[in-house]
Amino acid sequence: MAARIQIPRQAKRGEVIEVRILIQHPMETGYRHDDVGHLIKRNVITVLSCRYNGVEVFRADLSSGISANPYVQFYTVAQASGDLEFTWIDDEGERGSERQSIVVKG
Amino acid sequence: MKRRDFLAGLAGSFALPRAALAQVDPLDPIVRAVTGGAPVRKGKVTLVLPQLADNGNSVPIRITVDSPMTEADHVRSIHLYSERNPVPNMANFYLGPRAGKAEINSRVRLAGSQRVTAVAKLSDGSFWYDAAPIVVTLSACLDES
């Protein structure tokens, strides 16, 4: 599962930065049928978590009410240089993760 | 009391009870699961949705909460509810003082025109909500349509 994280490359210490993540995932609702009439099993990302240098700063419980290829934008305070690491898990137990580093000055 | 204040208060006293009852029922089991029966007041939360969505499969949504986001006073979580989706609790977002700013943007699926509600839990244990109506021309597919 591919994902794209967008954060500033650099920030000042204490600055509130915008964090955006877009994950490639069908977020299958479990209410649709395939061409031969069988119900397509639900497969959505249920938990998305973001850790900043190992400390969780954001978590979301998602459901079928979130669009395919889920997009989430939130904010966090730039505290120290390091990594923002996202992890998520879907109904099939498939885990994904993606990280992006940030340089914090001052 | 100024005339302006009096009129505003008058309008509010008519508008509030009905709006409060129709939008978030603190006794609704789905909302109760989060609030534990605590009162949910209108305010602090701002929910922004387009007035009309051509396609319910991907509707941009923004939730902001008026909060300083300090250790002493911050937003713990934001819960999104839909009136008509088969899964009413669309998403829960958990924040903390490290967020710096209580704002979430995302995209939701909506099965038809309805009212969407966001409930925020603050660090002092109080609950606040906002709701926004939306007209969805083509609802998110529940079946093949």
Coordinates of N, CA and C in Angstrom, one line a residue:
Chain A
M1 N 0.9 -1.2 0.0 CA 0.0 0.0 0.0 C 0.9 1.2 0.0
A2 N 0.7 2.0 -1.0 CA 1.5 3.2 -1.1 C 0.9 4.3 -0.4
A3 N 1.7 5.2 0.1 CA 1.1 6.4 0.7 C 2.0 7.6 0.5
R4 N 1.5 8.7 0.5 CA 2.3 9.9 0.4 C 2.1 10.8 1.6
I5 N 3.2 11.2 2.2 CA 3.1 12.1 3.3 C 3.7 13.5 2.9
Q6 N 3.0 14.5 3.2 CA 3.5 15.8 2.9 C 3.6 16.6 4.2
I7 N 4.9 16.9 4.5 CA 5.2 17.8 5.6 C 6.3 18.8 5.2
P8 N 6.4 19.9 5.9 CA 7.5 20.8 5.5 C 8.9 20.1 5.7
R9 N 9.8 20.3 4.9 CA 11.2 19.7 5.1 C 11.9 20.3 6.3
Q10 N 11.6 21.6 6.5 CA 12.2 22.3 7.6 C 11.2 23.1 8.4
A11 N 11.4 23.2 9.7 CA 10.5 24.0 10.5 C 11.3 24.6 11.6
K12 N 10.8 25.7 12.2 CA 11.4 26.2 13.4 C 10.8 25.5 14.6
R13 N 11.6 25.4 15.7 CA 11.2 24.7 16.9 C 9.9 25.4 17.4
G14 N 8.9 24.6 17.7 CA 7.7 25.2 18.2 C 6.7 25.6 17.2
E15 N 7.1 25.6 15.9 CA 6.1 25.9 14.9 C 5.1 24.9 14.7
V16 N 3.9 25.3 14.4 CA 2.8 24.3 14.1 C 2.8 24.0 12.6
I17 N 3.1 22.7 12.4 CA 3.2 22.3 11.0 C 2.0 21.5 10.5
E18 N 1.7 21.6 9.2 CA 0.6 20.9 8.6 C 1.1 19.6 8.1
V19 N 0.4 18.5 8.5 CA 0.8 17.2 8.1 C -0.3 16.6 7.2
R20 N 0.0 16.1 6.1 CA -1.0 15.5 5.2 C -0.6 14.1 4.8
I21 N -1.5 13.2 4.8 CA -1.2 11.9 4.3 C -2.3 11.4 3.4
L22 N -1.9 10.8 2.3 CA -2.9 10.2 1.4 C -2.4 8.7 1.2
I23 N -3.3 7.8 1.5 CA -3.0 6.4 1.4 C -3.7 5.8 0.2
Q24 N -3.0 5.0 -0.5 CA -3.7 4.3 -1.6 C -4.4 3.0 -1.1
H25 N -5.7 3.1 -1.0 CA -6.5 2.0 -0.4 C -7.9 2.1 -0.9
P26 N -8.5 0.9 -1.3 CA -9.9 1.0 -1.8 C -11.0 1.4 -0.8
M27 N -10.7 1.2 0.5 CA -11.7 1.4 1.6 C -13.1 0.8 1.2
E28 N -13.0 -0.5 0.8 CA -14.2 -1.2 0.4 C -15.2 -1.3 1.5
T29 N -16.4 -0.8 1.2 CA -17.4 -0.6 2.2 C -18.0 -1.9 2.8
G30 N -18.1 -2.9 1.9 CA -18.7 -4.2 2.4 C -20.2 -4.1 2.0
Y31 N -20.6 -3.1 1.3 CA -22.1 -3.1 0.8 C -22.2 -3.2 -0.7
R32 N -21.1 -3.3 -1.3 CA -21.1 -3.4 -2.8 C -21.1 -4.9 -3.2
H33 N -21.7 -5.2 -4.4 CA -21.6 -6.5 -5.0 C -20.7 -6.5 -6.2
D34 N -20.2 -7.7 -6.4 CA -19.4 -7.8 -7.7 C -20.3 -8.2 -8.8
D35 N -19.6 -8.5 -10.0 CA -20.4 -8.7 -11.2 C -21.3 -9.9 -11.2
V36 N -21.0 -10.8 -10.3 CA -21.9 -12.0 -10.2 C -22.8 -12.0 -9.0
G37 N -22.8 -10.9 -8.3 CA -23.8 -10.7 -7.3 C -23.3 -11.1 -5.9
H38 N -22.0 -11.4 -5.8 CA -21.5 -11.7 -4.4 C -21.1 -10.4 -3.7
L39 N -21.4 -10.4 -2.5 CA -21.0 -9.2 -1.7 C -19.5 -9.1 -1.6
I40 N -19.0 -7.9 -1.8 CA -17.5 -7.7 -1.7 C -17.3 -7.5 -0.2
K41 N -16.3 -8.2 0.3 CA -16.0 -8.1 1.7 C -15.5 -6.7 2.1
R42 N -15.9 -6.3 3.3 CA -15.5 -5.0 3.7 C -13.9 -5.0 4.0
N43 N -13.3 -4.0 3.5 CA -11.9 -3.9 3.7 C -11.5 -2.4 3.8
V44 N -11.5 -1.9 5.0 CA -11.2 -0.5 5.2 C -10.0 -0.4 6.2
I45 N -9.3 0.7 6.1 CA -8.3 0.9 7.1 C -9.0 1.3 8.4
T46 N -8.7 0.6 9.5 CA -9.5 0.8 10.7 C -8.7 1.8 11.6
V47 N -7.4 1.7 11.7 CA -6.6 2.5 12.5 C -5.5 3.1 11.8
L48 N -5.3 4.4 11.9 CA -4.2 5.2 11.4 C -3.5 5.9 12.5
S49 N -2.2 5.7 12.6 CA -1.6 6.4 13.7 C -0.3 7.1 13.2
C50 N 0.0 8.2 13.9 CA 1.2 9.0 13.5 C 2.1 9.1 14.7
R51 N 3.3 8.7 14.6 CA 4.3 8.9 15.7 C 5.4 9.9 15.3
Y52 N 5.7 10.7 16.2 CA 6.7 11.7 15.9 C 7.9 11.4 16.8
N53 N 9.0 10.9 16.2 CA 10.1 10.4 17.0 C 9.7 9.4 18.1
G54 N 8.8 8.5 17.7 CA 8.3 7.4 18.5 C 7.2 7.7 19.5
V55 N 6.8 9.0 19.5 CA 5.7 9.4 20.4 C 4.4 9.6 19.5
E56 N 3.3 9.0 19.9 CA 2.1 9.1 19.1 C 1.5 10.5 19.3
V57 N 1.4 11.2 18.1 CA 0.8 12.6 18.2 C -0.6 12.6 17.6
F58 N -0.9 11.6 16.8 CA -2.3 11.6 16.2 C -2.7 10.2 15.9
R59 N -4.0 9.9 16.1 CA -4.5 8.6 15.8 C -5.9 8.8 15.3
A60 N -6.3 8.0 14.4 CA -7.7 8.0 13.8 C -8.3 6.7 13.7
D61 N -9.5 6.5 14.1 CA -10.3 5.3 13.8 C -11.1 5.6 12.5
L62 N -10.8 4.9 11.5 CA -11.6 5.2 10.2 C -12.6 4.1 10.0
S63 N -13.5 4.3 9.1 CA -14.6 3.4 8.8 C -14.9 3.4 7.3
S64 N -15.9 2.7 6.9 CA -16.3 2.8 5.5 C -16.9 4.2 5.2
G65 N -17.1 5.0 6.1 CA -17.5 6.4 5.9 C -16.4 7.3 5.4
I66 N -15.2 6.8 5.3 CA -14.1 7.6 4.8 C -13.9 7.2 3.3
S67 N -13.6 8.2 2.5 CA -13.5 7.9 1.0 C -12.3 7.0 0.7
A68 N -12.5 6.4 -0.4 CA -11.4 5.5 -1.0 C -10.1 6.4 -1.1
N69 N -9.0 5.8 -0.9 CA -7.7 6.5 -0.9 C -7.8 7.6 0.2
P70 N -7.9 7.2 1.4 CA -8.1 8.2 2.5 C -7.1 9.3 2.6
Y71 N -7.6 10.4 2.8 CA -6.8 11.6 3.0 C -7.0 12.2 4.3
V72 N -6.0 12.5 5.1 CA -6.2 13.1 6.4 C -5.1 14.2 6.5
Q73 N -5.6 15.3 7.0 CA -4.7 16.4 7.3 C -4.9 16.9 8.7
F74 N -3.8 17.1 9.4 CA -3.9 17.6 10.8 C -2.6 18.4 11.0
Y75 N -2.5 18.8 12.3 CA -1.3 19.7 12.6 C -0.6 19.1 13.8
T76 N 0.7 19.4 13.9 CA 1.5 19.0 15.0 C 2.6 20.1 15.2
V77 N 3.1 20.1 16.4 CA 4.1 21.1 16.8 C 5.5 20.5 16.5
A78 N 6.3 21.2 15.7 CA 7.7 20.7 15.4 C 8.5 20.9 16.6
Q79 N 8.9 19.7 17.2 CA 9.6 19.8 18.4 C 11.1 19.5 18.3
A80 N 11.4 18.5 17.4 CA 12.8 18.1 17.2 C 13.0 17.5 15.9
S81 N 14.2 17.5 15.4 CA 14.4 16.9 14.1 C 14.2 15.4 14.2
G82 N 13.7 14.8 13.2 CA 13.5 13.4 13.3 C 12.5 12.9 12.2
D83 N 11.7 11.9 12.6 CA 10.8 11.3 11.7 C 9.4 11.3 12.1
L84 N 8.5 11.5 11.2 CA 7.1 11.3 11.4 C 6.8 9.9 10.8
E85 N 6.3 9.0 11.6 CA 6.1 7.7 11.0 C 4.6 7.4 11.1
F86 N 4.0 7.0 10.0 CA 2.6 6.6 10.0 C 2.5 5.1 9.9
T87 N 1.6 4.6 10.6 CA 1.3 3.1 10.5 C -0.2 3.0 10.4
W88 N -0.7 2.0 9.7 CA -2.1 1.7 9.6 C -2.3 0.3 9.4
I89 N -3.6 -0.2 9.6 CA -3.9 -1.6 9.5 C -5.3 -1.6 8.9
D90 N -5.5 -2.6 8.0 CA -6.9 -2.7 7.4 C -7.6 -4.0 7.9
D91 N -8.8 -4.2 7.4 CA -9.6 -5.3 7.9 C -9.0 -6.7 7.6
E92 N -8.2 -6.7 6.6 CA -7.5 -8.0 6.2 C -6.2 -8.2 7.0
G93 N -6.0 -7.3 7.9 CA -4.8 -7.4 8.7 C -3.5 -6.9 8.1
E94 N -3.7 -6.3 6.9 CA -2.5 -5.8 6.2 C -2.1 -4.5 6.8
R95 N -0.8 -4.5 7.2 CA -0.3 -3.3 7.8 C 0.5 -2.5 6.8
G96 N 0.5 -1.2 6.9 CA 1.3 -0.3 6.1 C 2.0 0.7 6.9
S97 N 3.1 1.2 6.4 CA 3.8 2.3 7.1 C 4.6 3.1 6.2
E98 N 4.8 4.3 6.6 CA 5.5 5.3 5.7 C 6.1 6.3 6.7
R99 N 7.3 6.8 6.3 CA 7.9 7.8 7.2 C 8.4 8.9 6.4
Q100 N 8.6 10.1 7.0 CA 9.1 11.3 6.4 C 9.9 12.0 7.4
S101 N 11.0 12.5 7.0 CA 11.9 13.2 8.1 C 11.7 14.7 8.0
I102 N 12.0 15.3 9.1 CA 11.9 16.8 9.2 C 13.1 17.3 9.9
V103 N 13.5 18.5 9.5 CA 14.7 19.1 10.2 C 14.1 20.3 10.9
V104 N 14.3 20.3 12.2 CA 13.8 21.4 13.1 C 15.0 22.2 13.6
K105 N 14.9 23.5 13.3 CA 16.0 24.5 13.6 C 15.5 25.4 14.8
G106 N 16.6 25.9 15.4 CA 16.3 26.9 16.5 C 16.1 26.3 17.8
Chain B
M1 N -30.2 46.5 28.8 CA -30.0 45.6 27.7 C -30.3 46.4 26.4
K2 N -29.4 46.2 25.5 CA -29.6 46.9 24.2 C -30.6 46.1 23.4
R3 N -31.3 46.9 22.5 CA -32.4 46.3 21.7 C -31.8 45.2 20.9
R4 N -30.6 45.4 20.4 CA -30.0 44.4 19.5 C -29.7 43.0 20.2
D5 N -29.3 43.2 21.5 CA -29.0 42.0 22.3 C -30.3 41.3 22.6
F6 N -31.3 42.1 22.9 CA -32.6 41.5 23.3 C -33.1 40.7 22.1
L7 N -33.1 41.3 20.9 CA -33.6 40.6 19.7 C -32.8 39.3 19.4
A8 N -31.5 39.4 19.6 CA -30.6 38.2 19.3 C -31.0 37.1 20.3
G9 N -31.2 37.5 21.6 CA -31.6 36.5 22.6 C -32.9 35.9 22.3
L10 N -33.8 36.7 21.8 CA -35.1 36.2 21.5 C -35.1 35.2 20.4
A11 N -34.3 35.5 19.3 CA -34.2 34.6 18.2 C -33.5 33.3 18.7
G12 N -32.5 33.5 19.5 CA -31.8 32.3 20.0 C -32.7 31.4 20.8
S13 N -33.6 32.0 21.6 CA -34.4 31.2 22.5 C -35.4 30.3 21.7
F14 N -35.8 30.8 20.5 CA -36.7 30.0 19.7 C -35.9 29.0 18.9
A15 N -34.7 29.4 18.5 CA -34.0 28.5 17.6 C -33.3 27.3 18.3
L16 N -32.8 27.6 19.5 CA -31.9 26.7 20.2 C -32.5 25.3 20.6
P17 N -33.6 25.3 21.3 CA -34.1 24.0 21.8 C -34.4 23.0 20.7
R18 N -35.0 23.5 19.6 CA -35.3 22.6 18.5 C -34.1 22.1 17.9
A19 N -33.1 23.0 17.6 CA -31.9 22.6 16.9 C -31.1 21.6 17.8
A20 N -31.1 21.9 19.1 CA -30.3 21.1 20.0 C -30.9 19.7 20.1
L21 N -32.2 19.6 20.0 CA -32.9 18.3 20.1 C -32.7 17.5 18.8
A22 N -32.8 18.2 17.7 CA -32.8 17.5 16.4 C -31.5 17.0 16.0
Q23 N -30.4 17.7 16.6 CA -29.1 17.4 16.0 C -28.3 16.4 16.8
V24 N -28.1 16.7 18.1 CA -27.3 15.7 18.8 C -28.2 15.3 20.0
D25 N -28.6 14.1 20.1 CA -29.3 13.6 21.2 C -28.2 12.9 22.1
P26 N -28.0 13.5 23.3 CA -26.9 12.9 24.2 C -27.3 11.5 24.6
L27 N -28.5 11.1 24.5 CA -28.9 9.8 24.9 C -28.9 8.8 23.7
D28 N -28.6 9.3 22.5 CA -28.4 8.4 21.4 C -27.3 7.4 21.7
P29 N -27.6 6.1 21.6 CA -26.6 5.1 22.0 C -25.2 5.3 21.3
I30 N -25.3 5.7 20.1 CA -24.0 5.9 19.4 C -23.2 7.0 20.0
V31 N -23.9 8.1 20.3 CA -23.2 9.3 20.9 C -22.8 9.0 22.3
R32 N -23.7 8.3 23.0 CA -23.5 7.9 24.4 C -22.3 7.0 24.6
A33 N -21.9 6.2 23.6 CA -20.7 5.4 23.7 C -19.5 6.3 23.9
V34 N -19.6 7.5 23.4 CA -18.4 8.4 23.5 C -18.6 9.3 24.8
T35 N -19.8 9.8 25.0 CA -19.9 10.8 26.0 C -20.3 10.2 27.4
G36 N -20.8 9.0 27.4 CA -21.2 8.4 28.6 C -22.4 9.1 29.2
G37 N -23.2 9.8 28.3 CA -24.4 10.4 28.8 C -24.2 11.9 29.2
A38 N -23.0 12.4 29.1 CA -22.7 13.8 29.5 C -23.4 14.7 28.5
P39 N -23.7 15.9 28.9 CA -24.3 16.8 28.0 C -23.4 17.2 26.8
V40 N -23.9 17.4 25.7 CA -23.2 17.8 24.5 C -23.7 19.2 24.1
R41 N -22.8 20.2 24.3 CA -23.3 21.6 24.0 C -22.8 22.0 22.6
K42 N -23.6 22.9 22.0 CA -23.3 23.4 20.7 C -22.3 24.6 20.9
G43 N -21.3 24.6 20.0 CA -20.3 25.6 20.1 C -18.9 25.1 20.1
K44 N -17.9 26.0 20.0 CA -16.5 25.6 20.0 C -16.1 24.9 18.7
V45 N -16.9 24.0 18.3 CA -16.6 23.1 17.1 C -17.1 23.8 15.9
T46 N -16.4 23.8 14.8 CA -16.9 24.3 13.5 C -16.7 23.2 12.5
L47 N -17.8 22.8 11.9 CA -17.8 21.8 10.9 C -18.0 22.4 9.5
V48 N -17.1 22.3 8.6 CA -17.3 22.9 7.3 C -17.5 21.8 6.2
L49 N -18.6 21.8 5.5 CA -18.9 20.9 4.4 C -19.3 21.7 3.3
P50 N -19.2 21.3 2.0 CA -19.8 22.0 1.0 C -21.3 21.9 1.1
Q51 N -22.1 22.9 0.6 CA -23.5 22.9 0.7 C -24.1 21.8 -0.1
L52 N -23.4 21.5 -1.3 CA -23.9 20.6 -2.2 C -22.8 19.7 -2.7
A53 N -23.0 18.4 -2.7 CA -21.9 17.6 -3.3 C -22.5 16.8 -4.5
D54 N -21.9 16.8 -5.6 CA -22.4 16.1 -6.8 C -22.2 14.6 -6.5
N55 N -21.2 14.2 -5.8 CA -20.9 12.8 -5.6 C -20.6 12.6 -4.1
G56 N -21.3 11.7 -3.5 CA -21.1 11.4 -2.1 C -19.9 10.6 -1.8
N57 N -19.2 10.1 -2.8 CA -18.1 9.2 -2.6 C -16.9 9.9 -2.0
S58 N -16.8 11.2 -2.2 CA -15.6 11.9 -1.7 C -16.0 13.3 -1.4
V59 N -16.3 13.6 -0.2 CA -16.8 15.0 0.2 C -15.8 15.6 1.1
P60 N -15.2 16.7 0.8 CA -14.2 17.3 1.7 C -14.9 17.8 3.0
I61 N -14.2 17.6 4.1 CA -14.8 18.0 5.4 C -13.7 18.6 6.2
R62 N -14.0 19.6 6.9 CA -13.0 20.3 7.8 C -13.7 20.5 9.2
I63 N -13.0 20.1 10.2 CA -13.4 20.2 11.6 C -12.4 21.1 12.3
T64 N -12.8 22.2 12.9 CA -11.9 23.0 13.7 C -12.5 23.1 15.1
V65 N -11.7 23.1 16.1 CA -12.2 23.3 17.4 C -11.5 24.5 18.0
D66 N -12.2 25.4 18.6 CA -11.7 26.6 19.3 C -11.0 26.1 20.6
S67 N -9.7 26.0 20.6 CA -9.0 25.5 21.7 C -7.5 26.0 21.7
P68 N -7.0 26.4 22.8 CA -5.6 26.8 22.8 C -4.6 25.6 22.6
M69 N -5.1 24.4 22.8 CA -4.2 23.2 22.6 C -3.0 23.3 23.5
T70 N -3.2 23.6 24.8 CA -2.1 23.5 25.7 C -2.3 22.2 26.5
E71 N -1.3 22.0 27.4 CA -1.3 20.8 28.3 C -2.6 20.8 29.1
A72 N -3.0 22.0 29.6 CA -4.1 22.1 30.5 C -5.5 22.2 29.8
D73 N -5.5 22.6 28.6 CA -6.7 22.8 27.9 C -6.5 22.4 26.4
H74 N -6.9 21.2 26.1 CA -6.8 20.8 24.7 C -8.0 19.9 24.3
V75 N -8.0 19.6 23.0 CA -9.0 18.7 22.5 C -8.5 17.2 22.6
R76 N -9.3 16.4 23.2 CA -8.8 15.0 23.3 C -9.2 14.2 22.0
S77 N -10.4 14.4 21.6 CA -10.9 13.6 20.4 C -12.0 14.3 19.7
I78 N -12.1 14.0 18.4 CA -13.2 14.5 17.6 C -13.9 13.3 17.0
H79 N -15.2 13.3 17.0 CA -16.0 12.2 16.5 C -16.9 12.6 15.5
L80 N -17.0 11.9 14.3 CA -17.8 12.4 13.2 C -19.0 11.4 13.1
Y81 N -20.2 12.0 13.0 CA -21.4 11.2 12.8 C -22.2 11.5 11.6
S82 N -22.7 10.5 11.0 CA -23.6 10.7 9.8 C -25.0 10.2 10.2
E83 N -26.0 10.9 9.6 CA -27.4 10.5 9.9 C -27.8 9.3 9.1
R84 N -27.3 9.2 7.8 CA -27.9 8.3 6.9 C -26.9 7.2 6.5
N85 N -25.7 7.3 6.8 CA -24.7 6.2 6.4 C -25.1 4.9 7.2
P86 N -24.8 3.8 6.6 CA -25.0 2.5 7.3 C -24.1 2.4 8.6
V87 N -23.0 3.1 8.5 CA -22.1 3.1 9.7 C -22.1 4.6 10.2
P88 N -22.9 4.8 11.2 CA -23.1 6.3 11.6 C -21.8 6.9 12.1
N89 N -21.0 6.2 12.8 CA -19.8 6.8 13.3 C -18.7 6.7 12.2
M90 N -18.5 7.8 11.5 CA -17.7 7.8 10.3 C -16.2 7.7 10.7
A91 N -15.8 8.5 11.7 CA -14.4 8.5 12.1 C -14.2 9.1 13.5
N92 N -13.2 8.7 14.2 CA -12.8 9.3 15.4 C -11.3 9.7 15.3
F93 N -11.0 10.9 15.7 CA -9.7 11.4 15.6 C -9.2 11.8 17.0
Y94 N -8.0 11.3 17.3 CA -7.5 11.5 18.7 C -6.3 12.5 18.6
L95 N -6.5 13.6 19.3 CA -5.4 14.6 19.3 C -4.9 14.8 20.7
G96 N -4.0 15.7 20.8 CA -3.4 16.0 22.1 C -2.8 17.4 22.1
P97 N -2.2 17.8 23.2 CA -1.5 19.1 23.2 C -0.5 19.3 22.2
R98 N 0.1 18.2 21.7 CA 1.2 18.3 20.7 C 0.7 18.6 19.3
A99 N -0.6 18.6 19.1 CA -1.2 19.0 17.8 C -1.0 20.5 17.5
G100 N -1.0 21.3 18.6 CA -0.7 22.7 18.4 C -2.0 23.5 17.8
K101 N -2.7 22.8 17.0 CA -3.9 23.4 16.4 C -5.0 22.3 16.2
A102 N -6.2 22.6 16.7 CA -7.2 21.6 16.6 C -8.0 21.7 15.3
E103 N -7.4 21.1 14.2 CA -8.1 21.2 12.9 C -7.8 19.9 12.2
I104 N -8.8 19.3 11.6 CA -8.7 18.1 10.8 C -9.4 18.3 9.5
N105 N -8.7 17.9 8.5 CA -9.3 17.9 7.1 C -9.3 16.4 6.6
S106 N -10.4 16.0 6.0 CA -10.4 14.7 5.4 C -11.5 14.7 4.3
R107 N -11.7 13.5 3.8 CA -12.8 13.3 2.8 C -13.7 12.2 3.3
V108 N -15.0 12.4 3.2 CA -15.9 11.3 3.7 C -16.8 10.9 2.6
R109 N -17.4 9.7 2.9 CA -18.5 9.2 2.0 C -19.8 9.5 2.6
L110 N -20.8 9.9 1.8 CA -22.1 10.2 2.4 C -23.2 9.5 1.6
A111 N -24.0 8.8 2.2 CA -25.1 8.1 1.6 C -26.3 9.0 1.6
G112 N -26.3 10.0 0.8 CA -27.5 10.8 0.7 C -27.4 12.1 1.4
S113 N -28.4 13.0 1.1 CA -28.5 14.3 1.8 C -28.8 14.1 3.2
Q114 N -28.1 14.8 4.1 CA -28.2 14.6 5.5 C -27.5 15.7 6.3
R115 N -27.5 15.5 7.6 CA -26.8 16.4 8.5 C -25.7 15.6 9.1
V116 N -24.5 16.2 9.0 CA -23.3 15.6 9.5 C -23.0 16.3 10.9
T117 N -22.6 15.6 11.8 CA -22.3 16.1 13.2 C -20.9 15.8 13.6
A118 N -20.2 16.7 14.2 CA -18.9 16.5 14.8 C -19.0 16.8 16.3
V119 N -18.6 15.9 17.1 CA -18.6 16.0 18.5 C -17.1 16.0 19.0
A120 N -16.7 17.0 19.8 CA -15.4 17.1 20.3 C -15.4 16.9 21.8
K121 N -14.4 16.1 22.3 CA -14.2 16.0 23.7 C -13.0 16.8 24.1
L122 N -13.2 17.6 25.1 CA -12.1 18.5 25.5 C -11.4 17.8 26.8
S123 N -10.2 18.4 27.1 CA -9.4 17.8 28.2 C -10.1 18.0 29.5
D124 N -11.0 18.9 29.6 CA -11.8 19.1 30.9 C -13.0 18.2 31.0
G125 N -13.2 17.3 30.0 CA -14.3 16.4 30.0 C -15.6 16.9 29.4
S126 N -15.6 18.1 28.9 CA -16.8 18.6 28.3 C -16.9 18.2 26.9
F127 N -18.1 18.2 26.4 CA -18.4 17.8 25.0 C -19.1 18.9 24.2
W128 N -18.6 19.2 23.0 CA -19.2 20.3 22.2 C -19.4 19.7 20.8
Y129 N -20.4 20.3 20.1 CA -20.6 19.8 18.8 C -21.0 20.9 17.8
D130 N -20.9 20.5 16.5 CA -21.4 21.4 15.5 C -22.0 20.4 14.4
A131 N -23.0 20.9 13.7 CA -23.6 20.1 12.7 C -23.7 20.9 11.4
A132 N -23.7 20.2 10.3 CA -23.8 21.0 9.0 C -24.7 20.1 8.1
P133 N -25.6 20.8 7.4 CA -26.4 20.0 6.4 C -25.7 19.9 5.1
I134 N -26.0 18.9 4.3 CA -25.4 18.8 3.0 C -26.4 18.1 2.1
V135 N -26.4 18.6 0.8 CA -27.3 18.0 -0.2 C -26.3 17.1 -1.0
V136 N -26.6 15.8 -1.2 CA -25.8 15.0 -1.9 C -26.6 14.5 -3.1
T137 N -26.2 14.8 -4.3 CA -26.9 14.5 -5.5 C -26.8 13.0 -5.9
L138 N -25.6 12.5 -5.8 CA -25.4 11.1 -6.1 C -24.8 10.5 -4.8
S139 N -25.5 9.7 -4.1 CA -25.0 9.2 -2.9 C -23.9 8.1 -3.1
A140 N -23.1 8.0 -2.1 CA -22.0 7.0 -2.2 C -22.7 5.6 -2.3
C141 N -22.1 4.8 -3.2 CA -22.8 3.6 -3.6 C -22.8 2.6 -2.4
L142 N -24.1 2.2 -2.1 CA -24.2 1.1 -1.2 C -24.4 -0.2 -1.9
D143 N -24.7 -0.1 -3.2 CA -24.8 -1.3 -4.0 C -24.1 -1.0 -5.4
E144 N -24.6 -1.6 -6.4 CA -24.0 -1.5 -7.7 C -24.2 -0.1 -8.3
S145 N -25.2 0.6 -7.9 CA -25.6 1.8 -8.6 C -24.5 2.8 -8.7

